[in-house]
PDB file of C-alpha atoms in Angstrom:
ATOM      1  CA  MET Z   1    -145.141  46.833 127.549  1.00 61.00           C
ATOM      2  CA  GLN Z   2    -142.609  48.864 126.166  1.00 77.00           C
ATOM      3  CA  THR Z   3    -142.406  51.279 128.737  1.00 86.00           C
ATOM      4  CA  GLY Z   4    -139.013  50.936 131.034  1.00 88.00           C
ATOM      5  CA  LEU Z   5    -140.557  50.832 134.422  1.00 92.00           C
ATOM      6  CA  ARG Z   6    -138.975  50.338 137.541  1.00 90.00           C
ATOM      7  CA  VAL Z   7    -140.646  47.310 138.730  1.00 93.00           C
ATOM      8  CA  SER Z   8    -142.435  49.186 141.637  1.00 92.00           C
ATOM      9  CA  GLU Z   9    -143.615  51.800 139.123  1.00 92.00           C
ATOM     10  CA  LEU Z  10    -145.136  48.833 137.317  1.00 94.00           C
ATOM     11  CA  THR Z  11    -147.404  47.426 140.179  1.00 94.00           C
ATOM     12  CA  GLY Z  12    -147.883  50.269 141.890  1.00 94.00           C
ATOM     13  CA  LEU Z  13    -150.171  51.548 138.296  1.00 95.00           C
ATOM     14  CA  ARG Z  14    -153.485  52.167 138.573  1.00 96.00           C
ATOM     15  CA  ARG Z  15    -156.557  52.448 135.767  1.00 96.00           C
ATOM     16  CA  ARG Z  16    -156.484  56.029 136.700  1.00 97.00           C
ATOM     17  CA  ASP Z  17    -153.098  56.033 135.414  1.00 97.00           C
ATOM     18  CA  ILE Z  18    -153.061  55.044 131.928  1.00 97.00           C
ATOM     19  CA  HIS Z  19    -153.925  57.709 128.932  1.00 96.00           C
ATOM     20  CA  LEU Z  20    -154.741  55.757 125.728  1.00 96.00           C
ATOM     21  CA  GLY Z  21    -155.922  58.986 123.667  1.00 93.00           C
ATOM     22  CA  THR Z  22    -153.837  61.148 121.975  1.00 94.00           C
ATOM     23  CA  GLY Z  23    -150.299  61.329 123.681  1.00 94.00           C
ATOM     24  CA  ALA Z  24    -151.035  57.851 124.738  1.00 96.00           C
ATOM     25  CA  HIS Z  25    -148.830  57.447 128.023  1.00 95.00           C
ATOM     26  CA  LEU Z  26    -149.237  56.384 131.400  1.00 94.00           C
ATOM     27  CA  ALA Z  27    -148.175  58.190 134.361  1.00 94.00           C
ATOM     28  CA  CYS Z  28    -146.518  56.644 137.554  1.00 90.00           C
ATOM     29  CA  ARG Z  29    -145.031  57.631 140.259  1.00 86.00           C
ATOM     30  CA  GLY Z  30    -141.074  56.486 140.370  1.00 80.00           C
ATOM     31  CA  LYS Z  31    -137.929  56.360 142.220  1.00 81.00           C
ATOM     32  CA  GLY Z  32    -137.781  59.404 144.845  1.00 76.00           C
ATOM     33  CA  ARG Z  33    -141.394  60.129 145.011  1.00 80.00           C
ATOM     34  CA  LYS Z  34    -140.883  61.584 141.604  1.00 82.00           C
ATOM     35  CA  ASP Z  35    -144.349  61.467 139.012  1.00 86.00           C
ATOM     36  CA  ARG Z  36    -143.412  60.543 135.902  1.00 87.00           C
ATOM     37  CA  ALA Z  37    -145.136  60.252 131.979  1.00 90.00           C
ATOM     38  CA  THR Z  38    -143.978  57.253 129.807  1.00 90.00           C
ATOM     39  CA  PRO Z  39    -145.231  57.288 126.672  1.00 91.00           C
ATOM     40  CA  LEU Z  40    -146.534  54.677 125.030  1.00 92.00           C
ATOM     41  CA  THR Z  41    -145.935  52.798 121.879  1.00 89.00           C
ATOM     42  CA  ARG Z  42    -149.098  52.126 119.513  1.00 92.00           C
ATOM     43  CA  GLY Z  43    -149.046  48.372 119.686  1.00 92.00           C
ATOM     44  CA  THR Z  44    -148.250  48.488 123.530  1.00 92.00           C
ATOM     45  CA  VAL Z  45    -151.770  51.097 123.471  1.00 95.00           C
ATOM     46  CA  VAL Z  46    -154.259  48.717 121.286  1.00 95.00           C
ATOM     47  CA  VAL Z  47    -152.509  45.942 123.860  1.00 94.00           C
ATOM     48  CA  LEU Z  48    -153.899  47.869 126.915  1.00 94.00           C
ATOM     49  CA  ARG Z  49    -156.934  48.291 125.193  1.00 95.00           C
ATOM     50  CA  GLY Z  50    -158.332  45.040 125.266  1.00 96.00           C
ATOM     51  CA  TYR Z  51    -156.082  44.387 128.369  1.00 95.00           C
ATOM     52  CA  LEU Z  52    -158.983  46.602 130.412  1.00 95.00           C
ATOM     53  CA  THR Z  53    -161.079  46.171 128.577  1.00 95.00           C
ATOM     54  CA  GLU Z  54    -161.509  43.127 129.640  1.00 94.00           C
ATOM     55  CA  ARG Z  55    -160.450  43.081 132.252  1.00 90.00           C
ATOM     56  CA  GLY Z  56    -162.924  45.789 133.655  1.00 90.00           C
ATOM     57  CA  GLY Z  57    -162.389  47.266 137.073  1.00 92.00           C
ATOM     58  CA  GLY Z  58    -162.114  50.709 139.121  1.00 95.00           C
ATOM     59  CA  PRO Z  59    -160.017  53.873 138.299  1.00 96.00           C
ATOM     60  CA  ASP Z  60    -158.355  52.656 141.522  1.00 96.00           C
ATOM     61  CA  ASP Z  61    -157.814  49.196 140.846  1.00 96.00           C
ATOM     62  CA  PRO Z  62    -154.190  48.302 140.044  1.00 96.00           C
ATOM     63  CA  VAL Z  63    -153.579  47.493 135.687  1.00 95.00           C
ATOM     64  CA  PHE Z  64    -151.834  44.558 136.683  1.00 94.00           C
ATOM     65  CA  ALA Z  65    -153.820  42.115 139.888  1.00 94.00           C
ATOM     66  CA  GLY Z  66    -153.000  39.201 141.390  1.00 92.00           C
ATOM     67  CA  PRO Z  67    -155.563  36.559 141.331  1.00 90.00           C
ATOM     68  CA  HIS Z  68    -157.102  38.663 145.146  1.00 91.00           C
ATOM     69  CA  GLY Z  69    -157.728  41.762 143.208  1.00 91.00           C
ATOM     70  CA  ASP Z  70    -154.750  43.504 144.904  1.00 94.00           C
ATOM     71  CA  GLU Z  71    -151.889  44.254 143.924  1.00 94.00           C
ATOM     72  CA  LEU Z  72    -148.470  42.294 142.384  1.00 95.00           C
ATOM     73  CA  SER Z  73    -145.665  41.695 144.213  1.00 95.00           C
ATOM     74  CA  ARG Z  74    -142.544  41.953 143.617  1.00 94.00           C
ATOM     75  CA  ASP Z  75    -141.333  38.297 143.766  1.00 96.00           C
ATOM     76  CA  ALA Z  76    -144.840  38.007 141.161  1.00 96.00           C
ATOM     77  CA  VAL Z  77    -143.367  39.779 138.908  1.00 96.00           C
ATOM     78  CA  ARG Z  78    -140.442  38.565 137.937  1.00 96.00           C
ATOM     79  CA  ARG Z  79    -142.056  34.602 138.304  1.00 96.00           C
ATOM     80  CA  LEU Z  80    -144.128  35.801 135.481  1.00 95.00           C
ATOM     81  CA  VAL Z  81    -141.326  37.193 133.737  1.00 95.00           C
ATOM     82  CA  GLN Z  82    -139.509  33.472 134.205  1.00 96.00           C
ATOM     83  CA  ARG Z  83    -142.304  31.476 132.931  1.00 96.00           C
ATOM     84  CA  HIS Z  84    -142.767  33.721 130.103  1.00 96.00           C
ATOM     85  CA  THR Z  85    -139.441  32.972 129.553  1.00 96.00           C
ATOM     86  CA  ARG Z  86    -139.345  29.383 129.183  1.00 96.00           C
ATOM     87  CA  ALA Z  87    -142.409  29.634 127.894  1.00 97.00           C
ATOM     88  CA  ALA Z  88    -141.216  31.777 124.587  1.00 96.00           C
ATOM     89  CA  VAL Z  89    -137.948  29.232 124.783  1.00 96.00           C
ATOM     90  CA  PRO Z  90    -138.945  27.009 121.768  1.00 96.00           C
ATOM     91  CA  HIS Z  91    -139.270  29.643 119.344  1.00 96.00           C
ATOM     92  CA  CYS Z  92    -136.052  31.842 120.299  1.00 95.00           C
ATOM     93  CA  PRO Z  93    -133.851  29.027 122.135  1.00 95.00           C
ATOM     94  CA  SER Z  94    -130.773  31.140 122.933  1.00 94.00           C
ATOM     95  CA  LEU Z  95    -133.056  32.601 125.810  1.00 93.00           C
ATOM     96  CA  ALA Z  96    -132.141  29.240 127.353  1.00 94.00           C
ATOM     97  CA  THR Z  97    -129.194  30.125 128.614  1.00 94.00           C
ATOM     98  CA  LYS Z  98    -129.896  33.883 129.284  1.00 92.00           C
ATOM     99  CA  ILE Z  99    -131.259  35.040 132.826  1.00 90.00           C
ATOM    100  CA  VAL Z 100    -134.290  37.968 132.277  1.00 93.00           C
ATOM    101  CA  SER Z 101    -135.711  39.729 134.010  1.00 92.00           C
ATOM    102  CA  PRO Z 102    -138.229  42.609 135.335  1.00 92.00           C
ATOM    103  CA  HIS Z 103    -135.148  45.061 135.593  1.00 88.00           C
ATOM    104  CA  VAL Z 104    -132.941  43.007 132.272  1.00 88.00           C
ATOM    105  CA  LEU Z 105    -136.104  43.600 130.341  1.00 89.00           C
ATOM    106  CA  ARG Z 106    -135.771  48.063 131.992  1.00 86.00           C
ATOM    107  CA  HIS Z 107    -132.454  47.544 130.208  1.00 85.00           C
ATOM    108  CA  THR Z 108    -133.636  45.989 127.201  1.00 86.00           C
ATOM    109  CA  CYS Z 109    -135.978  48.790 126.735  1.00 85.00           C
ATOM    110  CA  ALA Z 110    -133.463  51.818 126.923  1.00 84.00           C
ATOM    111  CA  MET Z 111    -130.653  49.837 124.064  1.00 85.00           C
ATOM    112  CA  ARG Z 112    -133.720  50.405 122.379  1.00 86.00           C
ATOM    113  CA  LEU Z 113    -134.414  53.014 121.932  1.00 85.00           C
ATOM    114  CA  LEU Z 114    -130.588  54.047 121.998  1.00 83.00           C
ATOM    115  CA  GLU Z 115    -130.805  52.500 118.731  1.00 85.00           C
ATOM    116  CA  SER Z 116    -133.302  53.811 117.649  1.00 86.00           C
ATOM    117  CA  GLY Z 117    -132.111  57.206 117.821  1.00 88.00           C
ATOM    118  CA  CYS Z 118    -133.082  58.354 120.931  1.00 85.00           C
ATOM    119  CA  ASP Z 119    -130.436  60.271 122.806  1.00 85.00           C
ATOM    120  CA  LEU Z 120    -129.484  59.985 126.537  1.00 83.00           C
ATOM    121  CA  ALA Z 121    -131.634  63.034 127.540  1.00 83.00           C
ATOM    122  CA  THR Z 122    -134.604  61.554 126.517  1.00 85.00           C
ATOM    123  CA  ILE Z 123    -133.874  57.442 127.604  1.00 83.00           C
ATOM    124  CA  ALA Z 124    -132.659  59.744 131.136  1.00 83.00           C
ATOM    125  CA  LEU Z 125    -136.432  61.350 131.225  1.00 82.00           C
ATOM    126  CA  TRP Z 126    -137.834  57.591 129.934  1.00 81.00           C
ATOM    127  CA  LEU Z 127    -136.480  55.443 132.405  1.00 83.00           C
ATOM    128  CA  GLY Z 128    -136.904  58.698 135.381  1.00 82.00           C
ATOM    129  CA  HIS Z 129    -133.319  58.918 135.537  1.00 81.00           C
ATOM    130  CA  ALA Z 130    -132.446  62.045 138.035  1.00 77.00           C
ATOM    131  CA  ASN Z 131    -128.633  62.789 135.687  1.00 75.00           C
ATOM    132  CA  VAL Z 132    -128.568  62.105 132.127  1.00 72.00           C
ATOM    133  CA  ALA Z 133    -124.789  60.219 133.327  1.00 69.00           C
ATOM    134  CA  THR Z 134    -126.481  57.126 134.671  1.00 69.00           C
ATOM    135  CA  SER Z 135    -128.010  56.728 131.687  1.00 68.00           C
ATOM    136  CA  GLN Z 136    -124.499  56.459 129.800  1.00 70.00           C
ATOM    137  CA  ILE Z 137    -124.328  52.885 130.577  1.00 68.00           C
ATOM    138  CA  TYR Z 138    -126.394  52.207 127.299  1.00 62.00           C
ATOM    139  CA  LEU Z 139    -124.196  54.060 125.675  1.00 61.00           C
ATOM    140  CA  ASN Z 140    -121.120  52.114 126.623  1.00 59.00           C
ATOM    141  CA  SER Z 141    -123.154  48.806 126.770  1.00 61.00           C
ATOM    142  CA  ARG Z 142    -124.072  49.565 122.844  1.00 52.00           C
ATOM    143  CA  GLU Z 143    -120.076  50.558 122.323  1.00 51.00           C
ATOM    144  CA  LEU Z 144    -119.216  47.773 123.939  1.00 43.00           C
ATOM    145  CA  HIS Z 145    -121.226  44.969 121.880  1.00 50.00           C
ATOM    146  CA  GLN Z 146    -119.835  46.876 118.261  1.00 53.00           C
ATOM    147  CA  THR Z 147    -116.714  47.187 119.191  1.00 48.00           C
ATOM    148  CA  GLY Z 148    -115.673  44.568 121.831  1.00 50.00           C
ATOM    149  CA  GLU Z 149    -114.256  47.695 123.201  1.00 50.00           C
ATOM    150  CA  PRO Z 150    -115.281  50.373 126.102  1.00 46.00           C
ATOM    151  CA  ASN Z 151    -116.545  54.179 126.446  1.00 47.00           C
ATOM    152  CA  ARG Z 152    -112.767  55.936 126.069  1.00 48.00           C
ATOM    153  CA  ASP Z 153    -114.121  58.153 127.769  1.00 47.00           C
ATOM    154  CA  LEU Z 154    -115.365  56.396 131.069  1.00 40.00           C
ATOM    155  CA  ARG Z 155    -112.911  53.639 131.080  1.00 40.00           C
ATOM    156  CA  GLN Z 156    -111.111  57.637 131.849  1.00 40.00           C
ATOM    157  CA  LEU Z 157    -113.367  58.246 134.067  1.00 38.00           C
ATOM    158  CA  ALA Z 158    -113.312  54.937 136.146  1.00 39.00           C
ATOM    159  CA  ALA Z 159    -108.399  55.828 136.066  1.00 37.00           C
TER     160      ALA Z 159
END
């Protein structure tokens, strides 16, 4: 799912939080107990629709449940990401040298949004950042990757 959710937001999702019709989105309670809606891509809607149909359950059931039907723990999510990263290595060998974690996936979502032309205010809303300045790190990261030099404005702030 390309949502940029924090692990706690992901594990707290219930079936009632997923809206797959027009304006597909998921509703979640984020950091600081702030509610927000995160848009879903067409591809994510297709995958979620199939997954939720196959899995079944009621509106109060966790979207991503463990073997006993309870919500996944943070550690279970980390292990799943590690397992799927190892499985992807034969198809993408560079993953073998990378550290992939749920939080890295969140950062990747933010970078993809930035690369697609989203402004920082939109990225901040998408990720549930209380302040746009928190999202500034992605702009600096992109500049560092492109030029090898950190963003001058951020260097001045750090001084």
